[in-house]
Amino acid sequence: MSGEQEEEDFSFTEIKLPTYQKLINGTTNNHFPSIITSKKTLNLTDFINTIQQQKPWLESLVHMNGALLLRGFPVYTASDFNQVVEAFGYDELPYVGGAAPRTNIVGRVFTANESPPDQKIPFHHEMAQVPEYPSKLFFYCEEEPGNGGETPIVLSHVIYEKMKVRFPEFVEKLDRDDLIYTRILGAEDDPSSPIGRGWQSTFLTKDKSIAEERAARLGMKLEWTENGVKSVMGPIPAIKYDKTRGRKIWFNSMVAAYTGWKDGRNDPVKAVTFGDGTPLPSDVIHECLKLLEEECVAIPWQKGDVLLIDNLAVLHSRRPFNPPRRILASLCK
């Protein structure tokens, strides 16, 4: 059954909103992200049933375009959002090894990064600094921002291709030597920091020996200090090959770590290095940051929005905002 036939049979329709969509390179009709709304008024049960019925078509849009925004549907609460996530049928990924402070709300739904609203969260692939990362991310707008607070997204293969042209020697070394990420964690979560997740919630235990076991399973080394622990991850690839799409991707948190992993414990310049321990060139990192901004589209949130991101295809970030703003998230294997 073709995509057009599926749209005829069910309640969803794909729309174009050029102010925050881009045509994907080399195509005439593939927009990033795909945006879906309803042809008619649906209740939550109808919405859930339609997701399940149209899952192959929805997944084809995500595979083709990298991200899917569901707008104008009856998703009013965190519990509603949890049902939407469940309807897609992906397994949950436990949030072990991630840096952002998060709070479980209901079921498999957590707060998104709880760092202060005046702080920008730089571009990254979710949990790219650890070997076990989500394949899919869901975000949900429970409360619209007062001002700002957009979620910029950008296609990873585009960044790889353009960085390879602009900085071929840097990309060659990055592909060869990988990256090392270093972060100092306190015991408790620090909500004032964008990387303020303490070691107890990072490894879901208060037992240091269990934390060491769980870190070791991720390939992470822990060095205990008087006030916390130093975690060292890597060398870990910064460039991956996306087998499902047959292309290389810029799969790392390099810019995020180098420009954003800053708090009372951490110096961002020391947070990420080449895999051989040599420092990253500051000028190239900031040129990469500019490129990410140039190529991105920024999603302005509306209450009830659900954004599904393929974590192998898309980097995301967060712009500063004036409260209120409440975005929830769910991570999938």
CSV table of N, CA and C in Angstrom, one decimal, residues 6 144 171 228 246 256 294:
chain,number,residue,atom,x,y,z
A,6,GLU,N,-2.4,5.1,2.2
A,6,GLU,CA,-2.5,5.0,3.6
A,6,GLU,C,-3.1,6.3,4.2
A,144,GLU,N,4.1,25.2,26.8
A,144,GLU,CA,4.9,26.0,25.8
A,144,GLU,C,5.8,26.9,26.5
A,171,VAL,N,39.0,15.8,10.1
A,171,VAL,CA,38.1,14.7,10.1
A,171,VAL,C,38.8,13.3,9.9
A,228,GLY,N,33.6,13.1,44.8
A,228,GLY,CA,32.8,12.5,43.7
A,228,GLY,C,33.7,11.6,43.0
A,246,GLY,N,23.3,3.8,4.6
A,246,GLY,CA,24.5,3.7,3.7
A,246,GLY,C,25.3,4.9,3.7
A,256,ALA,N,29.2,19.8,22.0
A,256,ALA,CA,28.4,19.9,23.2
A,256,ALA,C,29.4,19.9,24.4
A,294,GLU,N,24.0,26.9,11.0
A,294,GLU,CA,23.6,27.2,9.7
A,294,GLU,C,22.7,26.2,9.1
